[in-house]
Coordinates of C-alpha atoms in Angstrom, one line a residue:
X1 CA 12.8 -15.7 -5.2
X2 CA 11.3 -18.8 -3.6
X3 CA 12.3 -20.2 -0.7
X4 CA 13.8 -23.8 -2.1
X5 CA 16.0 -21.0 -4.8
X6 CA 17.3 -19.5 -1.6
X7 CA 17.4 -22.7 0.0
X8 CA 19.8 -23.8 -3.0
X9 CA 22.1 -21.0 -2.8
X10 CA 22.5 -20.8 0.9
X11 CA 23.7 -24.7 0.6
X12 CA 26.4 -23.3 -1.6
X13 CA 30.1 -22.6 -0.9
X14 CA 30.2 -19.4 -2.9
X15 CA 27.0 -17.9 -3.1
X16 CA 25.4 -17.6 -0.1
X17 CA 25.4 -13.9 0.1
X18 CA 24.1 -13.2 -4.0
X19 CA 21.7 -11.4 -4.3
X20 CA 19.9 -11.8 -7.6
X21 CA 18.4 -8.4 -7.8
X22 CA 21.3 -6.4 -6.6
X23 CA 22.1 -5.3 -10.1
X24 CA 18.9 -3.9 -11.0
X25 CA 18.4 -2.5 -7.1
X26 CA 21.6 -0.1 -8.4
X27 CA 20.2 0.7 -11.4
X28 CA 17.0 2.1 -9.7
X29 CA 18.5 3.9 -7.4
X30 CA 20.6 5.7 -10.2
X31 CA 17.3 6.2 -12.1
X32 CA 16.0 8.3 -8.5
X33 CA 19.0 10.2 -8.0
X34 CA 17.4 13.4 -9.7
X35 CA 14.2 12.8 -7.2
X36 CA 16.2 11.9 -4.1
X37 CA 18.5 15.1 -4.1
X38 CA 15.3 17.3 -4.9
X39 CA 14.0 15.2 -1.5
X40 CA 17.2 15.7 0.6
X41 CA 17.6 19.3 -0.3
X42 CA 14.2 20.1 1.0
X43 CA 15.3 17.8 4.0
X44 CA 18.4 19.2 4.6
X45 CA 16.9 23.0 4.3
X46 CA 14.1 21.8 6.9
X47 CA 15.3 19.5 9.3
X48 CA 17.2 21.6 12.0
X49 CA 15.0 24.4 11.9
X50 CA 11.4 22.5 12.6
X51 CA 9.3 25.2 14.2
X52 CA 6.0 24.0 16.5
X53 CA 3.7 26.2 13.7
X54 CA 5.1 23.5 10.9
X55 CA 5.3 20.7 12.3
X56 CA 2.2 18.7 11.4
X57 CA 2.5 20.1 7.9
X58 CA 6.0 18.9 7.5
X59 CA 4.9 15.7 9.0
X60 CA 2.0 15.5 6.6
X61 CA 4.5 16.1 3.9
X62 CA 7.6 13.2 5.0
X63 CA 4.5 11.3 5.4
X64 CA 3.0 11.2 1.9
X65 CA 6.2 11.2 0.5
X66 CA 7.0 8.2 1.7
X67 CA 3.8 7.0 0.4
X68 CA 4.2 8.0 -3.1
X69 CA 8.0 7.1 -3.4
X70 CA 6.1 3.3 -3.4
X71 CA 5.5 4.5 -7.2
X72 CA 9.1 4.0 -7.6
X73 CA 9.7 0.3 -6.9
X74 CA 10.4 -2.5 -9.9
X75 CA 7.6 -4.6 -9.4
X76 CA 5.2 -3.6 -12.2
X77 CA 7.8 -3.2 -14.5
X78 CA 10.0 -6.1 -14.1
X79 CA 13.1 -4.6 -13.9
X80 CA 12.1 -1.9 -16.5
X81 CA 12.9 1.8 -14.8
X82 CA 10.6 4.3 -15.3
X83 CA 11.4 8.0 -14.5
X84 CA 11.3 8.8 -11.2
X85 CA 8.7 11.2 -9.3
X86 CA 9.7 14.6 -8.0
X87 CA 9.0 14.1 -4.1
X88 CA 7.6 17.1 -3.1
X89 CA 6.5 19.4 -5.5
X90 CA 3.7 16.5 -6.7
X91 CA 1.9 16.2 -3.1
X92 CA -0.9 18.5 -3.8
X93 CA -1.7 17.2 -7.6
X94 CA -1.6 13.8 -5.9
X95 CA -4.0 14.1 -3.1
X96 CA -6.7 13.7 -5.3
X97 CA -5.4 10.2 -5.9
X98 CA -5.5 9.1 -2.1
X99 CA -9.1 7.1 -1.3
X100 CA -8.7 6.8 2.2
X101 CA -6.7 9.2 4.1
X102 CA -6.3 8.8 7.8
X103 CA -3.3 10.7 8.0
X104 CA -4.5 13.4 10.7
X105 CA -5.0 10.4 12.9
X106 CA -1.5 9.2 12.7
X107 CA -0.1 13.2 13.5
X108 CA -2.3 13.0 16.5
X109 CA -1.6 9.9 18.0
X110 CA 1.8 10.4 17.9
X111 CA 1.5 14.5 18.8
X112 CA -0.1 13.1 21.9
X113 CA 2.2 10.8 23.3
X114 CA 3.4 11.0 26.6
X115 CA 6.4 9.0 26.8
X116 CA 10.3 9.5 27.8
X117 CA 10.7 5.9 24.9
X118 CA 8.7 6.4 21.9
X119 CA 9.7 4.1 19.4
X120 CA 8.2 3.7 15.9
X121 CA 8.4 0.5 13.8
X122 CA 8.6 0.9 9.6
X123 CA 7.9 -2.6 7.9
X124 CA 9.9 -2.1 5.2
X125 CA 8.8 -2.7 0.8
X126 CA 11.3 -1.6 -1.6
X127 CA 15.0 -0.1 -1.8
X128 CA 15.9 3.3 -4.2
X129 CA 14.0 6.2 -3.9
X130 CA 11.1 4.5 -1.3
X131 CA 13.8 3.3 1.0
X132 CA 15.8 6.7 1.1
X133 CA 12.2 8.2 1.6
X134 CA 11.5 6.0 4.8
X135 CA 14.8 7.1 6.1
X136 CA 13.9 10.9 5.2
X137 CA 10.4 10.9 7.0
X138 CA 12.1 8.7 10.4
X139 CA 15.1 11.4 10.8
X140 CA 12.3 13.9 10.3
X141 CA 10.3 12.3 13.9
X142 CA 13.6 12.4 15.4
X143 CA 14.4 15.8 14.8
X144 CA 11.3 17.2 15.2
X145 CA 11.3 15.4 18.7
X146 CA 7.9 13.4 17.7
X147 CA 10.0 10.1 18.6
X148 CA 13.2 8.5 20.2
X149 CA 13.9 5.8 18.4
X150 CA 13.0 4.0 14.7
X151 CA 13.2 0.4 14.0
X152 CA 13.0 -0.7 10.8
X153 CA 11.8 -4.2 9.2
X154 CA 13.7 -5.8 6.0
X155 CA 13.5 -8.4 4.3
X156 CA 15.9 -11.8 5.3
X157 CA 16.3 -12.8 1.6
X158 CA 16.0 -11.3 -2.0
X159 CA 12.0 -12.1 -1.9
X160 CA 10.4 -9.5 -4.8
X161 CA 13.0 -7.8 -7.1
X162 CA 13.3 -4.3 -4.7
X163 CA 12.9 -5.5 -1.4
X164 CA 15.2 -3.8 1.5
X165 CA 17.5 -6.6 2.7
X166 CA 19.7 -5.9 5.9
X167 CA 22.8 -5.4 3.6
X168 CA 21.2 -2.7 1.5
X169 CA 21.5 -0.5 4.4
X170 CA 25.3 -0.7 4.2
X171 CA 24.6 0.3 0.3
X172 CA 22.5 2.9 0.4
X173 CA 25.5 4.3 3.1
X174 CA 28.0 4.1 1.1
X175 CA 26.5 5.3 -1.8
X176 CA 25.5 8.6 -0.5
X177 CA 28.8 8.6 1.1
X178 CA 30.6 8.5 -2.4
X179 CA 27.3 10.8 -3.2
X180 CA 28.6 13.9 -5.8
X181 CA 25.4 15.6 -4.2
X182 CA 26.6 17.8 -0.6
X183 CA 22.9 17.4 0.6
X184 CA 22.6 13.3 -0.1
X185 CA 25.9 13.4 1.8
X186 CA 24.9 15.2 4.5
X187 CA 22.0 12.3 4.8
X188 CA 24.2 10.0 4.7
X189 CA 26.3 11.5 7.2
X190 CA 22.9 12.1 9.4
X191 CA 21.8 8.2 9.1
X192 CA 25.4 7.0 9.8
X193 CA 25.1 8.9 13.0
X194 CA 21.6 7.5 14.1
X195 CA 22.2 3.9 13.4
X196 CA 25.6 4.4 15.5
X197 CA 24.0 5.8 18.4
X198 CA 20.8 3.6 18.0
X199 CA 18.3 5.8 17.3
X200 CA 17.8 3.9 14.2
X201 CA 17.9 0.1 14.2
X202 CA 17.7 -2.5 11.4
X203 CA 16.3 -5.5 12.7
X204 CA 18.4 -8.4 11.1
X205 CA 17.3 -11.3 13.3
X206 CA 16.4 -13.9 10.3
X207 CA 14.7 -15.7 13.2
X208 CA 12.4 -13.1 13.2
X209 CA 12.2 -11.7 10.1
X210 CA 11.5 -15.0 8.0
X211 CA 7.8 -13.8 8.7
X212 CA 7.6 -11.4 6.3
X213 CA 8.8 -14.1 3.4
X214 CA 6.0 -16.7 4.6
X215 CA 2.8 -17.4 2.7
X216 CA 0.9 -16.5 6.0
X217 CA -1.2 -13.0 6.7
X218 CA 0.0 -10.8 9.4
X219 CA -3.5 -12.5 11.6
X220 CA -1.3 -15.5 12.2
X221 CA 1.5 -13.8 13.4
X222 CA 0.7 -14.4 17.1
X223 CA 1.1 -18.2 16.9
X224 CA 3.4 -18.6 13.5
X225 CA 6.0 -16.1 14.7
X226 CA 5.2 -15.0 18.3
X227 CA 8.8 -13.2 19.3
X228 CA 7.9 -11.1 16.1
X229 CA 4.8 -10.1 17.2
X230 CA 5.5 -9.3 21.0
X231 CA 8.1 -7.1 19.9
X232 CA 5.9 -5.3 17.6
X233 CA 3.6 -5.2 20.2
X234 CA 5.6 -2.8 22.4
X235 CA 5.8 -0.2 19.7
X236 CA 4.3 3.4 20.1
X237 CA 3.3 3.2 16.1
X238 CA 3.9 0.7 13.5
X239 CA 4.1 1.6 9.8
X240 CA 3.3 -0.8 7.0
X241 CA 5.0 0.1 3.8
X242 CA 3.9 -1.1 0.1
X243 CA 1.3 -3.3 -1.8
X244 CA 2.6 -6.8 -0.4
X245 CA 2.5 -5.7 3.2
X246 CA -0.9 -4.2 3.0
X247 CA -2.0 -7.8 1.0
X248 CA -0.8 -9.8 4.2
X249 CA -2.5 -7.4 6.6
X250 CA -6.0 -8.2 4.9
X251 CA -4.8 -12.1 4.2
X252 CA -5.6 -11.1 0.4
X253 CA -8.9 -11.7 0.6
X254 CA -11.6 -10.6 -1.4
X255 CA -12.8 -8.3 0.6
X256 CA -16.0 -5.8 -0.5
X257 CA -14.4 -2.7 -0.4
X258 CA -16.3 -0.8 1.9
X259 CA -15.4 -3.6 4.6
X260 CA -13.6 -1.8 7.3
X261 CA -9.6 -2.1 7.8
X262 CA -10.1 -3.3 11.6
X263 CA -12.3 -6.3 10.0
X264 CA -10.2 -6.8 7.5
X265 CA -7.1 -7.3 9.5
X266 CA -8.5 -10.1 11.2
X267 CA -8.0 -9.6 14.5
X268 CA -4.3 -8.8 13.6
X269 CA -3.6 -5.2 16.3
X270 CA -0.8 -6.0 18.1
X271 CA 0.1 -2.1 18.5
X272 CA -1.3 1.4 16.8
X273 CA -0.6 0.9 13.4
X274 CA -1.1 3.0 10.0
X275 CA -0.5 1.2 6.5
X276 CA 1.0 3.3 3.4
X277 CA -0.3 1.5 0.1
X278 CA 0.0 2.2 -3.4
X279 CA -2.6 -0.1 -5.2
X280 CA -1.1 -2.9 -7.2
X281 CA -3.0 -5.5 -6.5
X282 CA -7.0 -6.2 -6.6
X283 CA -7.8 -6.1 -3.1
X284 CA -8.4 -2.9 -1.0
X285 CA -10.7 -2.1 2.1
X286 CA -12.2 0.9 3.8
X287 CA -13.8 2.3 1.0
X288 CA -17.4 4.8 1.4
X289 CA -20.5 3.3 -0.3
X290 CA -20.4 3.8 -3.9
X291 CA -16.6 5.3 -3.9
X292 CA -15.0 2.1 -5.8
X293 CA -17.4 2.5 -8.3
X294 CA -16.8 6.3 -9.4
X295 CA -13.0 5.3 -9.8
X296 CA -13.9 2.6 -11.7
X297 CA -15.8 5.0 -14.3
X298 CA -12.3 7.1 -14.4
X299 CA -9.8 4.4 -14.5
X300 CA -11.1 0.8 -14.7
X301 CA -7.6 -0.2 -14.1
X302 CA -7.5 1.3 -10.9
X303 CA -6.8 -1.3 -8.5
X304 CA -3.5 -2.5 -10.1
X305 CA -1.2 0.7 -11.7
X306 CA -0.1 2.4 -8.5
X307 CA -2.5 5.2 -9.7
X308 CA -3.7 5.3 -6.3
X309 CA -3.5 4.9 -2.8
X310 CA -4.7 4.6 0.6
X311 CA -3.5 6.1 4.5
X312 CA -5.5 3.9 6.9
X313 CA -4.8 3.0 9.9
X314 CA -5.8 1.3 13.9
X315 CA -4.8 3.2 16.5

């Protein structure tokens, strides 16, 4: 949606709050209900019993989970629903699949941390299975102690056909609530209780927000939408979700491939920050010498499917 459509219906008297994609945001989140109890049973079963021995490979796990459940948006599609990936079970046939992994730097920047307020910040993409995901792997740095607090990003208006608006929060609530499922209940229950006591926060300031709706990369930030970025600036980590994110951190440029992601971005380090990316568009960075061009000979339409991926980050 465009910013003069919104424009349009926010002028109205009875359609302010519609949501244009709200219909086909249910629908995908029916079509991962097999995949999201699979995830929330293997939650459920781990979470209170996270053990120092397997902790970095549960983190590792949440982690690319998160990554993969990108697979699951609407955007290649349009609207079309596709079946939905198992979450865990896949994570070893996938790894092939994931060009640049920086993972193990993530685990130990924030394994090392030495703070009584650690506070990680998820830019959100998509709701359905990658949203429910994101709220998965930030209960998991809670529980496991890793952090004290999550903060998570939406979008002000219905932008791309999946996008995580404040509302859906309240959605995704009450559907798990009303959930037939005991463990996607006992998520719900779980999430209820951190956004109550604040461990988990939805920032819903449009003021702020409206950045991540603009035409303008993330390296214009500082000046275009300077309260955003000095509050992203006093986070411990911040996590980029999705294709569109990662195309505003590198100003969708194109970039050669083996450019590095700290050139690429532009200047744009306000705080440590990792990117999750499924590729969907023709731009990517941080590639070895010669790397794009052995994926080519396997898949030339590898920069577009969501075939593959990237974990890269600046700390």
């Amino acid at each position: 949606m465009s910013q003069f459509e919104f424009f349009v219906l926010f002028c109205s008297k009875f359609m302010q709050d519609f949501d244009p994609f709200l219909d086909m945001k249910s629908q995908s989140y029916e079509a991962s209900r097999d995949a999201m109890e699979d995830l929330s049973t293997f939650f459920i079963s781990t979470c209170n019993n996270i053990k120092e021995e397997t902790m970095q490979q549960l983190f590792m796990d949440f982690l690319k989970i998160s990554l993969w459940a990108n697979r699951n948006d609407l955007s290649l599609s349009c609207g079309a629903h596709t079946s939905a990936i198992n979450p865990h079970q896949s994570l070893n046939t996938f790894q092939q699949f994931i060009l640049v992994d920086q993972s193990n730097q993530v685990w130990q920047h924030l394994a090392n941390l030495k703070s009584s307020k650690i506070r990680v910040d998820i830019v959100l993409d998509n709701f359905g299975m990658e949203f429910f995901s994101d709220l998965v792997f930030a209960d998991f740095l809670l529980s496991a102690q890793l952090v004290h607090q999550v903060v998570f990003y939406p979008k002000p208006i219905p932008w791309f056909v999946s996008d995580v608006m404040p509302r859906d929060v309240t959605t995704l609530l009450e559907k798990l609530a009303q959930s037939d499922n005991e463990n996607m209940r006992a998520c719900g229950e779980r999430w209820k209780g951190r956004f109550d006591a604040k461990e988990f926060l939805i920032e819903d300031d449009a003021s702020l927000i409206k950045f991540f709706t603009l035409a303008n990369p993330f390296s214009d930030m500082s000046h275009v939408a300077p309260q955003l970025h000095k509050q992203l600036s006093t986070s411990s980590l911040i996590i980029f979700k999705g294709d569109l994110n990662y195309r505003k951190l590198v100003g969708d440029l194109n970039w050669d491939t083996t450019t590095s992601f700290r050139d690429a971005l532009m200047g744009f380090h306000p705080a440590p920050m990792c990117s999750l990316r499924t590729l969907k568009a023709d731009v990517v960075v941080g590639l070895e010498d010669g790397q794009a061009g052995q994926v080519e000979k396997l898949d030339t339409d590898w920069l577009t499917t969501g075939k593959y991926a990237v974990i890269q980050s600046l700390m």
